[in-house]
PDB file of C-alpha atoms (C1' of nucleotides) in Angstrom:
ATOM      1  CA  UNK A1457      12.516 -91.902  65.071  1.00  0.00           C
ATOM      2  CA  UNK A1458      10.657 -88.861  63.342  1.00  0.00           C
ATOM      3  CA  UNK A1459       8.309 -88.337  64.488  1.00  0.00           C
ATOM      4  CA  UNK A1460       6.002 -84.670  63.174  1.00  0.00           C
ATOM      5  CA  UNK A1461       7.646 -82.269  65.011  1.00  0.00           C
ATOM      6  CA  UNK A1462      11.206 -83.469  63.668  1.00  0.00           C
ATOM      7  CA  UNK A1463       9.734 -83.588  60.140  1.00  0.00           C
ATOM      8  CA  UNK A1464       8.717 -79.945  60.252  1.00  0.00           C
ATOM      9  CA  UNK A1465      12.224 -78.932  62.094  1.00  0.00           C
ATOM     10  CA  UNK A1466      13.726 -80.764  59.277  1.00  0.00           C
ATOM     11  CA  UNK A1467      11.447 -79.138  56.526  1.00  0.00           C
ATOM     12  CA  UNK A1468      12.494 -75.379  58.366  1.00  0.00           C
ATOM     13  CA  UNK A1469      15.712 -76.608  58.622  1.00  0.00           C
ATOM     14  CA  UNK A1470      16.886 -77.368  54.904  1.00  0.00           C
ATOM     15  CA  UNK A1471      14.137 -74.849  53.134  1.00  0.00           C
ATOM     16  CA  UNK A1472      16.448 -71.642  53.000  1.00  0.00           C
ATOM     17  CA  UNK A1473      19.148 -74.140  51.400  1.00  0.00           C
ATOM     18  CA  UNK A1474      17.039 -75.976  48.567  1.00  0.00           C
ATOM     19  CA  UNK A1475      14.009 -73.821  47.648  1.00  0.00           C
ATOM     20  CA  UNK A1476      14.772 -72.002  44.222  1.00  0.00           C
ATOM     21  CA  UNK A1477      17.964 -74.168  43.626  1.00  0.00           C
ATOM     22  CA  UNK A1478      18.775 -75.975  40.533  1.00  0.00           C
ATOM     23  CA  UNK A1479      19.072 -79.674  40.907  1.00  0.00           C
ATOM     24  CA  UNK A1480      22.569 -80.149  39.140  1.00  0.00           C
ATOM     25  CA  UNK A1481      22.519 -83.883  40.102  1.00  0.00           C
ATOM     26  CA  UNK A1482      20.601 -86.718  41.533  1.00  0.00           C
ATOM     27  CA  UNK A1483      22.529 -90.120  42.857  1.00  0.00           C
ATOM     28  CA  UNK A1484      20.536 -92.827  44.097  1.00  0.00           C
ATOM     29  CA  UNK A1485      23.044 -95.235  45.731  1.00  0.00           C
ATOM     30  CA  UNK A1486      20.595 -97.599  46.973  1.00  0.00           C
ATOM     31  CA  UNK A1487      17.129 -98.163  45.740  1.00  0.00           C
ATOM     32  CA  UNK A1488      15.707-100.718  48.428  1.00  0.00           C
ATOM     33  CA  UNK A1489      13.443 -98.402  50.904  1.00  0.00           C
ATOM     34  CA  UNK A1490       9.960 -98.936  51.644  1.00  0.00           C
ATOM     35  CA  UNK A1491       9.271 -98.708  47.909  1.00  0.00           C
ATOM     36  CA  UNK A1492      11.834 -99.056  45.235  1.00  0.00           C
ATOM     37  CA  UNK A1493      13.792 -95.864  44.629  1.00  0.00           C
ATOM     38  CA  UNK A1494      11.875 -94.646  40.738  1.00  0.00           C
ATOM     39  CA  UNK A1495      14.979 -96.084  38.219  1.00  0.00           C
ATOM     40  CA  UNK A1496      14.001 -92.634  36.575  1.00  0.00           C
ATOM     41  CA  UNK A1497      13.938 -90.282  39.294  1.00  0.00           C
ATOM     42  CA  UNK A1498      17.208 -88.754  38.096  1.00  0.00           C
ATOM     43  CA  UNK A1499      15.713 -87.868  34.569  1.00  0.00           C
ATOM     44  CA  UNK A1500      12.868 -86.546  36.128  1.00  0.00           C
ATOM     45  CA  UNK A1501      14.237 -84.364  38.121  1.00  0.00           C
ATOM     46  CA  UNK A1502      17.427 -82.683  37.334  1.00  0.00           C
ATOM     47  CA  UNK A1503      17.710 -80.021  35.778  1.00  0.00           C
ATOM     48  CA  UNK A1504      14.622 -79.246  37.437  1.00  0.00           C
ATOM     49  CA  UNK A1505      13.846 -76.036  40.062  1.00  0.00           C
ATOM     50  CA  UNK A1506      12.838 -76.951  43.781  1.00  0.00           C
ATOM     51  CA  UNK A1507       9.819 -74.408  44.138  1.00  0.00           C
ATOM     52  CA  UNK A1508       8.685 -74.977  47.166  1.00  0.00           C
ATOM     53  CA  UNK A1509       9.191 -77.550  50.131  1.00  0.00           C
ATOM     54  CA  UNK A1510       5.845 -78.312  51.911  1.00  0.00           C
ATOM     55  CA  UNK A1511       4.379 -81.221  54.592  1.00  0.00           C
ATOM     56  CA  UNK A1512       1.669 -83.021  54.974  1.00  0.00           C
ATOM     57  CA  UNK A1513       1.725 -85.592  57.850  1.00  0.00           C
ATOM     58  CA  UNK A1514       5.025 -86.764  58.041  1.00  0.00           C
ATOM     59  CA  UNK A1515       5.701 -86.446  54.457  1.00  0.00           C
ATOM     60  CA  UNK A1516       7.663 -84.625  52.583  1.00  0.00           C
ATOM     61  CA  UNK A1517       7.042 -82.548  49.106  1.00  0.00           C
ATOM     62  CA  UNK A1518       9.306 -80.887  47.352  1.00  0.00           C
ATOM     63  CA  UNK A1519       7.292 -78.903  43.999  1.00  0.00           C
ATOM     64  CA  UNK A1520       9.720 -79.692  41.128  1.00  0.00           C
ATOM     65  CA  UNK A1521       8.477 -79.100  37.714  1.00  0.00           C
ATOM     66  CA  UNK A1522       5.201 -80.582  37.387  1.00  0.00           C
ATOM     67  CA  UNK A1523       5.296 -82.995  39.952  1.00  0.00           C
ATOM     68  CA  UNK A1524       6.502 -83.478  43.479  1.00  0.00           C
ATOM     69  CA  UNK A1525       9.468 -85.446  45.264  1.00  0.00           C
ATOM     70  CA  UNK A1526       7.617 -86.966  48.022  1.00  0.00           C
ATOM     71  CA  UNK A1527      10.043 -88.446  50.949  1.00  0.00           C
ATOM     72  CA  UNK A1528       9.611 -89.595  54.393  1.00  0.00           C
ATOM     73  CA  UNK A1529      12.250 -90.044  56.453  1.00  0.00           C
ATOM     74  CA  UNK A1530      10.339 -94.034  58.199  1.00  0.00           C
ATOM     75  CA  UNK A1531      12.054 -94.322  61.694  1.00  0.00           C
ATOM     76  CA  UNK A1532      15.640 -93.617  60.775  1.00  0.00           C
ATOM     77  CA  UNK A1533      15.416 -91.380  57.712  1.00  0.00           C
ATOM     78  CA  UNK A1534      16.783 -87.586  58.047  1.00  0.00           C
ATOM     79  CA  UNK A1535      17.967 -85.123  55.547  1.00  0.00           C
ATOM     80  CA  UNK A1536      21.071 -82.894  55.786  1.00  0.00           C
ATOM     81  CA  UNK A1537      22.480 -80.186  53.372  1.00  0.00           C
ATOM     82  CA  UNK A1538      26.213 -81.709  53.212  1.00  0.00           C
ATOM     83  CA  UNK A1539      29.213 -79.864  51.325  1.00  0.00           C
ATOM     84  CA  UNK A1540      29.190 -80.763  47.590  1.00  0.00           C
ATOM     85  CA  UNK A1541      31.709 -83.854  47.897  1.00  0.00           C
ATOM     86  CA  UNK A1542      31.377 -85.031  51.046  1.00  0.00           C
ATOM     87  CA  UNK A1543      31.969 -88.682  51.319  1.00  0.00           C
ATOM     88  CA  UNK A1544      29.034 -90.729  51.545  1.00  0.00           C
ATOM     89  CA  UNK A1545      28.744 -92.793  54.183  1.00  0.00           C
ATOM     90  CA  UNK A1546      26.641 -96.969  54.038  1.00  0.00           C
ATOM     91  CA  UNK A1547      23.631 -95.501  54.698  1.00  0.00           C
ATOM     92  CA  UNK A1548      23.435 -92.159  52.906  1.00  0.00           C
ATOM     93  CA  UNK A1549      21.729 -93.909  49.932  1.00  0.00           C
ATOM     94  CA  UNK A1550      20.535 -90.416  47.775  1.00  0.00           C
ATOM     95  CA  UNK A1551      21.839 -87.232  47.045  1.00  0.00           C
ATOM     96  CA  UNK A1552      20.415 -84.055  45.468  1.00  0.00           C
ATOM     97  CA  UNK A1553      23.291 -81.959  44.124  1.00  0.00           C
ATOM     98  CA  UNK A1554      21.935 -78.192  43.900  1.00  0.00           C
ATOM     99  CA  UNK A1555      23.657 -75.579  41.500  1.00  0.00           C
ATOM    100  CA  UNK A1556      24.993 -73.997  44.976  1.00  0.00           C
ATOM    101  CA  UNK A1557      27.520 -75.713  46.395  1.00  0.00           C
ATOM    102  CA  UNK A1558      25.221 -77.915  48.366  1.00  0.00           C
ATOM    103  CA  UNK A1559      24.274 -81.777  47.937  1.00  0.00           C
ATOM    104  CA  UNK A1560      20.633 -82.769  50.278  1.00  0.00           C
ATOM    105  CA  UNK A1561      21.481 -85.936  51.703  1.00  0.00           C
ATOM    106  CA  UNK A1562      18.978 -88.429  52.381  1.00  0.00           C
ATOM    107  CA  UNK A1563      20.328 -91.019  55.221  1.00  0.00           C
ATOM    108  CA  UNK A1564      18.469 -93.763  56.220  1.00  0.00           C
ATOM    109  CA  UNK A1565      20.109 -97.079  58.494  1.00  0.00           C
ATOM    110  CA  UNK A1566      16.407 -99.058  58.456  1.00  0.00           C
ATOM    111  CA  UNK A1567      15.186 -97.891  55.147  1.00  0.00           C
ATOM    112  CA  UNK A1568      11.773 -97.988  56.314  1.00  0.00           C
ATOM    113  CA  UNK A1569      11.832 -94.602  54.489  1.00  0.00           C
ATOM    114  CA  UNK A1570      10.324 -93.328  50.941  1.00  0.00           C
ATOM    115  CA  UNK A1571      11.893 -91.670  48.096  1.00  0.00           C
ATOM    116  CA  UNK A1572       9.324 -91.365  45.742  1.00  0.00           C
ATOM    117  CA  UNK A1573       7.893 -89.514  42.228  1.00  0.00           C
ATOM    118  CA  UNK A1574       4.511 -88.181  42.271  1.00  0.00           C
ATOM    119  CA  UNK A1575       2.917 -86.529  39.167  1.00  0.00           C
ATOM    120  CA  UNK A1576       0.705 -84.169  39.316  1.00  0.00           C
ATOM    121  CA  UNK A1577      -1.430 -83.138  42.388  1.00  0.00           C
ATOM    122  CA  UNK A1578       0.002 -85.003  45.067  1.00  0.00           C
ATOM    123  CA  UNK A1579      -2.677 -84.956  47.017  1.00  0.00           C
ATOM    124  CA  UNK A1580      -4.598 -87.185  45.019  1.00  0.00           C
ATOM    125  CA  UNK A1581      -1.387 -89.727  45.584  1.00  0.00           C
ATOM    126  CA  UNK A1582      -1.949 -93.257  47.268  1.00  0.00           C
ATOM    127  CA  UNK A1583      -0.341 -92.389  49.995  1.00  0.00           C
ATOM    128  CA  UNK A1584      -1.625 -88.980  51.022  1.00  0.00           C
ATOM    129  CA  UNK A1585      -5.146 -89.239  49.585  1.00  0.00           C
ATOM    130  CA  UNK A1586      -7.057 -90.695  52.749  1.00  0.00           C
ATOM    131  CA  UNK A1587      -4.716 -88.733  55.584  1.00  0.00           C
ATOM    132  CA  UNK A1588      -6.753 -87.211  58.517  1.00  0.00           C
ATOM    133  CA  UNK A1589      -6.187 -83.911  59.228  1.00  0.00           C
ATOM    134  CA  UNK A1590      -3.014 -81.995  60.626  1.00  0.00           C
ATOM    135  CA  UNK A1591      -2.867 -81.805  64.332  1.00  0.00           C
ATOM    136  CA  UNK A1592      -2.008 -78.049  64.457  1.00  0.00           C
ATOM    137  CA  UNK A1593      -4.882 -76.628  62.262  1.00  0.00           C
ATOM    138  CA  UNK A1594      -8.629 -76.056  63.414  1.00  0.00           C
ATOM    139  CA  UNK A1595      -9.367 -78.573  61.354  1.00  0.00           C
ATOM    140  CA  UNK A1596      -8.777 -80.743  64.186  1.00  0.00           C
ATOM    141  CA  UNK A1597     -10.508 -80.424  67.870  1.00  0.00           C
ATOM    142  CA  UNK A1598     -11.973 -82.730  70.646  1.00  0.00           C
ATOM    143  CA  UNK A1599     -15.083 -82.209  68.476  1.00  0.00           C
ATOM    144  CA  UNK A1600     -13.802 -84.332  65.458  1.00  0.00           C
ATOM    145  CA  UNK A1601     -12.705 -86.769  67.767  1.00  0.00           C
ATOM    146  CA  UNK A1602     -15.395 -87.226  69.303  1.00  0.00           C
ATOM    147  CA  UNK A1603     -17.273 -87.513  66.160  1.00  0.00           C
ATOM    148  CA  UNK A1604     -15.112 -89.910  64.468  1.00  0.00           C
ATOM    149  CA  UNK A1605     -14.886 -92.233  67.420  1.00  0.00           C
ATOM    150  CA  UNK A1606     -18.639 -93.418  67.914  1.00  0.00           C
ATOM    151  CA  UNK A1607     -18.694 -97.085  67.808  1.00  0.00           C
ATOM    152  CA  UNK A1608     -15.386 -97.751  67.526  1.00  0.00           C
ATOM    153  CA  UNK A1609     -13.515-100.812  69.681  1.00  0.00           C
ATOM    154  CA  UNK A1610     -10.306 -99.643  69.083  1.00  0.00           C
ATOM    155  CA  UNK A1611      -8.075 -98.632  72.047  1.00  0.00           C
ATOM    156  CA  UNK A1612      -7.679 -94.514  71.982  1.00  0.00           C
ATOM    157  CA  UNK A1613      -4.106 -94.841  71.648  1.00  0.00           C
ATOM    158  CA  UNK A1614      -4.380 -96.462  68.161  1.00  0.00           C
ATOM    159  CA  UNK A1615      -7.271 -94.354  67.346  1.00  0.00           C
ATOM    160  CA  UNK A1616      -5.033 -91.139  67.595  1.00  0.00           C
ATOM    161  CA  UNK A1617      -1.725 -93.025  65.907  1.00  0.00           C
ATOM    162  CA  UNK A1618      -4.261 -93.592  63.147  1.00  0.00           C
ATOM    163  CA  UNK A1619      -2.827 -91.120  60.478  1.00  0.00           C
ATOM    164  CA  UNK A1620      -6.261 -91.591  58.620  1.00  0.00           C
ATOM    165  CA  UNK A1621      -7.674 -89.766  61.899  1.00  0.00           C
ATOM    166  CA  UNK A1622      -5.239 -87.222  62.167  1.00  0.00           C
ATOM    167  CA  UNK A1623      -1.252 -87.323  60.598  1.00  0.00           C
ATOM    168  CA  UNK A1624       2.150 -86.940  62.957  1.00  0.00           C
ATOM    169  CA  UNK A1625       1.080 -88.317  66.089  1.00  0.00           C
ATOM    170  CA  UNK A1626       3.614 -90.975  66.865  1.00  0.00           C
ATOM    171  CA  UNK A1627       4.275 -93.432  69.765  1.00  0.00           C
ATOM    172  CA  UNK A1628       5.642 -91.063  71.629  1.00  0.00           C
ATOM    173  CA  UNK A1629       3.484 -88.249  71.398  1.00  0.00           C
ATOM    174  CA  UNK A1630       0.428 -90.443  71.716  1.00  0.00           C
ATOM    175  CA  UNK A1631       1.882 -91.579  75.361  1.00  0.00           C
ATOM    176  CA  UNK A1632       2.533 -87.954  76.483  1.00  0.00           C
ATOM    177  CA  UNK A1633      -0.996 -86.887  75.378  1.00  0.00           C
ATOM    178  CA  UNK A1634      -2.803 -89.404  76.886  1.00  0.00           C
ATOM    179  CA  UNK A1635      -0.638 -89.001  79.877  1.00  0.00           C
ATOM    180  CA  UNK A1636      -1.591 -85.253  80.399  1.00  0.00           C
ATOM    181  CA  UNK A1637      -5.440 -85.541  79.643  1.00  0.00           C
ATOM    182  CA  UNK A1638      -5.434 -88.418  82.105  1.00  0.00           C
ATOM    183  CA  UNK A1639      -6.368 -90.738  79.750  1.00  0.00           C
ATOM    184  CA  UNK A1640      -5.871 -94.309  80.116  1.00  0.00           C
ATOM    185  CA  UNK A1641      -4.623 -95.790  76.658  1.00  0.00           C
ATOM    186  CA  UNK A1642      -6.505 -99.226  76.829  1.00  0.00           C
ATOM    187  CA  UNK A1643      -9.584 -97.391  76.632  1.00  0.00           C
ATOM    188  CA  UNK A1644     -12.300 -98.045  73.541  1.00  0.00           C
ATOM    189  CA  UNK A1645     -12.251 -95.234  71.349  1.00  0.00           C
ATOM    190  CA  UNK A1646     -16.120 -95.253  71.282  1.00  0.00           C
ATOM    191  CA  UNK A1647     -15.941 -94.770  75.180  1.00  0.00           C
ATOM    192  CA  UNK A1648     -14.866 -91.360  75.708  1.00  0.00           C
ATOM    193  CA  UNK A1649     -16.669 -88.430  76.201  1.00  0.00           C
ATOM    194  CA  UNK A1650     -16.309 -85.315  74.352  1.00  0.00           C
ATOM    195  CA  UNK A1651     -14.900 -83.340  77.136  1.00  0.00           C
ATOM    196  CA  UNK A1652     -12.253 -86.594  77.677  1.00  0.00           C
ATOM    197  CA  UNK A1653     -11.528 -85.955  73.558  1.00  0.00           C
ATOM    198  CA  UNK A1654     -11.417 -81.996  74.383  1.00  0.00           C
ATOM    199  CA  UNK A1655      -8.930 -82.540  76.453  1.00  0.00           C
ATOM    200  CA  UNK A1656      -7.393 -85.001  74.699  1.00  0.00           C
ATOM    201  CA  UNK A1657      -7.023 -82.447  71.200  1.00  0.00           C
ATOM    202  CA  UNK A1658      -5.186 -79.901  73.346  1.00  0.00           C
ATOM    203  CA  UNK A1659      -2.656 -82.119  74.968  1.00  0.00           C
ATOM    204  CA  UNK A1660      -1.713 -83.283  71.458  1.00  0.00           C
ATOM    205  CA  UNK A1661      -1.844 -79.967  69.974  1.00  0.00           C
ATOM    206  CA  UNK A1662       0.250 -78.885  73.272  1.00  0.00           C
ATOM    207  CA  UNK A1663       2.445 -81.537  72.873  1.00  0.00           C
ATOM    208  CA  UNK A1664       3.552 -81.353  69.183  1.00  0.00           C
ATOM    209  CA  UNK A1665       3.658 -77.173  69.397  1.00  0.00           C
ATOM    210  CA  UNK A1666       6.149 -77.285  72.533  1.00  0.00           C
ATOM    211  CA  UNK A1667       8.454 -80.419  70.695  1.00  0.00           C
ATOM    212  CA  UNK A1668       8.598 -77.948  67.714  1.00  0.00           C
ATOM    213  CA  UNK A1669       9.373 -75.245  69.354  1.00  0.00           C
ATOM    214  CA  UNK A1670      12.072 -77.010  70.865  1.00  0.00           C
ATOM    215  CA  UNK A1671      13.430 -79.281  67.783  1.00  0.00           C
ATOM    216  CA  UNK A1672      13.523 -75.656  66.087  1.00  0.00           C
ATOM    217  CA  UNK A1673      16.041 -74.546  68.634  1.00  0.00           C
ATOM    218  CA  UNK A1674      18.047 -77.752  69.100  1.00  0.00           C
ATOM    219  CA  UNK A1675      18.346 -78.329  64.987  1.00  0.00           C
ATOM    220  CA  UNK A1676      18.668 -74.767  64.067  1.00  0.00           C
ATOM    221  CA  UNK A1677      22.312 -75.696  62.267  1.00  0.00           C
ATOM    222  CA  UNK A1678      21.248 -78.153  59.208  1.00  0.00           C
ATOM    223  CA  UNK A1679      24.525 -76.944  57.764  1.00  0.00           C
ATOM    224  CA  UNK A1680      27.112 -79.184  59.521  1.00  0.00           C
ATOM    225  CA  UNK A1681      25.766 -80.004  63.192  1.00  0.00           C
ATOM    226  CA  UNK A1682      25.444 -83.605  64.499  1.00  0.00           C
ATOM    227  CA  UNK A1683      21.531 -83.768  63.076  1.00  0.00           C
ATOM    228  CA  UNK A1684      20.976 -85.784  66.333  1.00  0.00           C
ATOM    229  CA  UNK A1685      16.843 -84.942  67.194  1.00  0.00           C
ATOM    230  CA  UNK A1686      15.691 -82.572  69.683  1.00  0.00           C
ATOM    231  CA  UNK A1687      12.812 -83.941  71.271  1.00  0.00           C
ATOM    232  CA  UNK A1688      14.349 -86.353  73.413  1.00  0.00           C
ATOM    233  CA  UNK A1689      15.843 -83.365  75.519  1.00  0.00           C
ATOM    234  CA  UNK A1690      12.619 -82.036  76.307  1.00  0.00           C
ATOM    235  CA  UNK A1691      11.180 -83.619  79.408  1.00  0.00           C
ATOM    236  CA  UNK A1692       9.058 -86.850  78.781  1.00  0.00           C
ATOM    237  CA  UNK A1693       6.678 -87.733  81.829  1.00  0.00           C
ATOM    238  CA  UNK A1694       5.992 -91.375  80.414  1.00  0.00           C
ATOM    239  CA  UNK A1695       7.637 -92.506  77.536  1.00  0.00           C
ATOM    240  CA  UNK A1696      10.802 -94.883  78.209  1.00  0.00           C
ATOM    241  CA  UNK A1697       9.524 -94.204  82.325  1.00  0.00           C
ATOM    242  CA  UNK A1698       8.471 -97.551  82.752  1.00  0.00           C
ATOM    243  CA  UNK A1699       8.603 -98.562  85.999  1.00  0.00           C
ATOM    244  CA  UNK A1700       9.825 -95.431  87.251  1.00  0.00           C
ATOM    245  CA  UNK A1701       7.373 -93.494  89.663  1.00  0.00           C
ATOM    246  CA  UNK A1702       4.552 -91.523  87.742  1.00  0.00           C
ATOM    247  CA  UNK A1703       5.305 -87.549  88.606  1.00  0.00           C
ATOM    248  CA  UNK A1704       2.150 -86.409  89.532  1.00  0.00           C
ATOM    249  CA  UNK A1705       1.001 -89.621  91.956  1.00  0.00           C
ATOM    250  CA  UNK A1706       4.370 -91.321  92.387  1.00  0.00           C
ATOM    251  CA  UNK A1707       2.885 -94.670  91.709  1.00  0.00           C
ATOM    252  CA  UNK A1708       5.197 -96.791  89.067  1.00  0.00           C
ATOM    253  CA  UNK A1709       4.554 -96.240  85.425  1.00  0.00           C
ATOM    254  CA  UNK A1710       2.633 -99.532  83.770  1.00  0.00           C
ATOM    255  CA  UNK A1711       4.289-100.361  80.981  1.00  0.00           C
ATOM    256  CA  UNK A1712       2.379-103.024  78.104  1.00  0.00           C
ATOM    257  CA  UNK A1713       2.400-103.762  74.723  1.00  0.00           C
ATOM    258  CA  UNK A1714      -0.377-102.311  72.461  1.00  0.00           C
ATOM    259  CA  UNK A1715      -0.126-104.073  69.101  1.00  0.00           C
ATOM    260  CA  UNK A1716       3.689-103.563  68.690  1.00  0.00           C
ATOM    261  CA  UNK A1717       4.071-100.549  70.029  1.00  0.00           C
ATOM    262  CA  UNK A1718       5.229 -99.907  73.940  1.00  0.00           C
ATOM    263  CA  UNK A1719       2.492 -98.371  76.259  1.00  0.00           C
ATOM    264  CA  UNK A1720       3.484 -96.099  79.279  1.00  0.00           C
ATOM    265  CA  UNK A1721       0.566 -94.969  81.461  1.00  0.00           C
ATOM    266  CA  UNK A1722      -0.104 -94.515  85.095  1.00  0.00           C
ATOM    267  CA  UNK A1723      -2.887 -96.330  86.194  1.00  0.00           C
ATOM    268  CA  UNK A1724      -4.196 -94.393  88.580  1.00  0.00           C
ATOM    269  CA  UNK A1725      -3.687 -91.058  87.043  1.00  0.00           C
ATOM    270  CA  UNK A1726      -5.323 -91.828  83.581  1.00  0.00           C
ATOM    271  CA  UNK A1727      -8.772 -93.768  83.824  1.00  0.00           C
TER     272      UNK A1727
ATOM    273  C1'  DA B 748     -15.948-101.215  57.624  1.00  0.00           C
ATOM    274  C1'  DC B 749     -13.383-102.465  61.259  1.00  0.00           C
ATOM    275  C1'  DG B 750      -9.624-104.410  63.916  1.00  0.00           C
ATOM    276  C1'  DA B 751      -5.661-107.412  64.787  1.00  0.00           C
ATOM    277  C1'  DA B 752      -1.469-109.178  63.223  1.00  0.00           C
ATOM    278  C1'  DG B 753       2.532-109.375  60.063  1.00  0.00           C
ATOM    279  C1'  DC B 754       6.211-107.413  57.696  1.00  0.00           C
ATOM    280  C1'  DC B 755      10.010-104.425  56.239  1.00  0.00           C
ATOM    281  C1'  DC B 756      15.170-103.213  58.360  1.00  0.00           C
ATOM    282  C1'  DT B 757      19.514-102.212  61.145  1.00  0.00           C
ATOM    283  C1'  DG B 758      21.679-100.605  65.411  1.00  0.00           C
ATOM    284  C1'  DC B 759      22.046-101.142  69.935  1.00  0.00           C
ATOM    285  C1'  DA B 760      21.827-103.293  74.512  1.00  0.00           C
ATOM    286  C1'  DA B 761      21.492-107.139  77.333  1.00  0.00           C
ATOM    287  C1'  DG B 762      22.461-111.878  78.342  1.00  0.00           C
ATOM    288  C1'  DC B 763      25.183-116.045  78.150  1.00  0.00           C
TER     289       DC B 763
ATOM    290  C1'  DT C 872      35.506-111.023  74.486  1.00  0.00           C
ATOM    291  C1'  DG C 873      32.289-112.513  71.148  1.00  0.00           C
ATOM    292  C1'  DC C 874      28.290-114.479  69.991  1.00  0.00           C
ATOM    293  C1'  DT C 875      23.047-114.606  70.054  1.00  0.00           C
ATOM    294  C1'  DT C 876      18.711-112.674  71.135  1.00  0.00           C
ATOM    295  C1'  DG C 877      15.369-109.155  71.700  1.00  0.00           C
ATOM    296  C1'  DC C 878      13.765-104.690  71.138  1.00  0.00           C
ATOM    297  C1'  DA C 879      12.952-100.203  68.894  1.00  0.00           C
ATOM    298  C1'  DG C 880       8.865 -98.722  65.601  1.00  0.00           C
ATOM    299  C1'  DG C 881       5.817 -95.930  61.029  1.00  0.00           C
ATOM    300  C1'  DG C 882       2.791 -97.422  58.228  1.00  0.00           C
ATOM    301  C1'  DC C 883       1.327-100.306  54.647  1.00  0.00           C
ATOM    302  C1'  DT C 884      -0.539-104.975  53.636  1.00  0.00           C
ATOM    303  C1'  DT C 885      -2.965-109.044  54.639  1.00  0.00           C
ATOM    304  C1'  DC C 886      -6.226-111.667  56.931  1.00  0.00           C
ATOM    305  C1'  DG C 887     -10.342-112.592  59.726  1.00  0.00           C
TER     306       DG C 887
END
DNA sequence: ACGAAGCCCTGCAAGC
DNA sequence: TGCTTGCAGGGCTTCG
């Protein structure tokens, strides 16, 4: 489950290995993610020079040529730099042989990823053109919340998941926040104050900063290593606590459905 | 324009 | 033990 902070460990995590390398070879084993694998993506792109990696949300670009390689690793994706011949396994369905003696590996069991070919400013792509802005900039505050919000019904746990509001805050990290700005998740969007959406900007910006901090140290190796993610050592004060006694009040944890997603909240510490 | 629901997919855990 | 069932969920698409 990627969620931002994993992305950007991920990005750190393979840069040093990929960015000025030659792509010697490109094997697409299986085309069926989100969207179909480009038949051409090969053509396109060996031969080429990976420039530069860079994010935006939880998406991936990687500058070759004149266009971009634009992946996102969905809820089961993740990249590795493997040894040039290691055996793939069923679900490692593309590699990126580099001119080193490196191959990026792109795994995915739920293919609910994307492998895809963007020309041209990717920006201006589909699937990046109408994103909100990145949580750790100063382009977002309690401010733009707040300003954003007015009139909508929405609960404020969908409103922040929203990546047209702002990109890479997942279930979990939309729990956690909400937790620690004592902010129930039921409540309409349009509802809060802008001192309740202050609060609410720091605790995500908190909240993603610490769990990259902390997938930095915990995926350090990309080389190798186990991949396994980082942020589910650090200590979570709701999510998968259901039931369990809130730790600032003691009271159980509620735990509901909001659309499909799984809500933890205490209900007498966030109002 | 907004909001709710559906869909994609496999691994894992729980229940019978 | 081996089957079936349910759940996990990012984010796009469809529908109201």
């Amino acid at each position: 489950m990627p969620e931002l902070p994993e992305v950007e460990t991920t990005l750190r995590g393979i840069a040093p290995h990929v960015v000025g390398q030659q792509i010697s070879q490109c094997v697409v084993r299986e085309t069926r993610l989100r969207y179909p694998v480009p038949p051409l993506l090969p053509t396109l792109i060996v031969g080429g020079e990976i420039a530069a990696i860079w994010r935006r949300g939880k998406y991936l670009l990687f500058a070759i040529g004149g266009g971009h390689l634009l992946v996102h690793l969905g809820m089961s994706g993740s990249l590795r730099i493997v040894a040039k011949g290691t055996p793939p396994g069923r679900h490692d369905h593309v590699d990126l042989e580099l001119e080193s003696n490196l191959c990026l590996r792109y795994t995915d069991p739920r293919r609910f990823g994307v492998i895809s070919w963007v020309e041209g400013d990717p920006l201006r792509h589909s699937l990046l053109c109408s994103l909100g802005p990145e949580p750790l900039t100063e382009n977002f505050s309690g401010e733009y919340l707040y300003q954003l919000s007015r009139k909508r019904k929405v609960p404020v746990k969908s409103f922040v998941m929203n990546a047209n509001v702002v990109v890479g805050v997942g279930n979990i990290y939309a729990n956690e926040a909400l937790f620690l700005a004592g902010i129930h998740p039921l409540r309409q969007a349009g509802s809060l104050s802008q001192k309740a959406y202050g609060r609410l900007a720091d605790t995500i910006t908190v909240v993603l900063a610490a769990a990259i901090e902390q997938g930095g140290t915990t995926l350090r190796d990309f080389v190798g290593g186990d991949g396994k993610p980082g942020y589910f050592s650090q200590s979570l004060n709701v999510y998968g606590r259901g039931g369990q006694p809130c730790v600032r009040c003691g009271r159980p944890l509620q735990k509901d459905r909001l659309g499909q997603r799984t809500t933890v909240y205490c209900g007498y510490c966030q109002r």
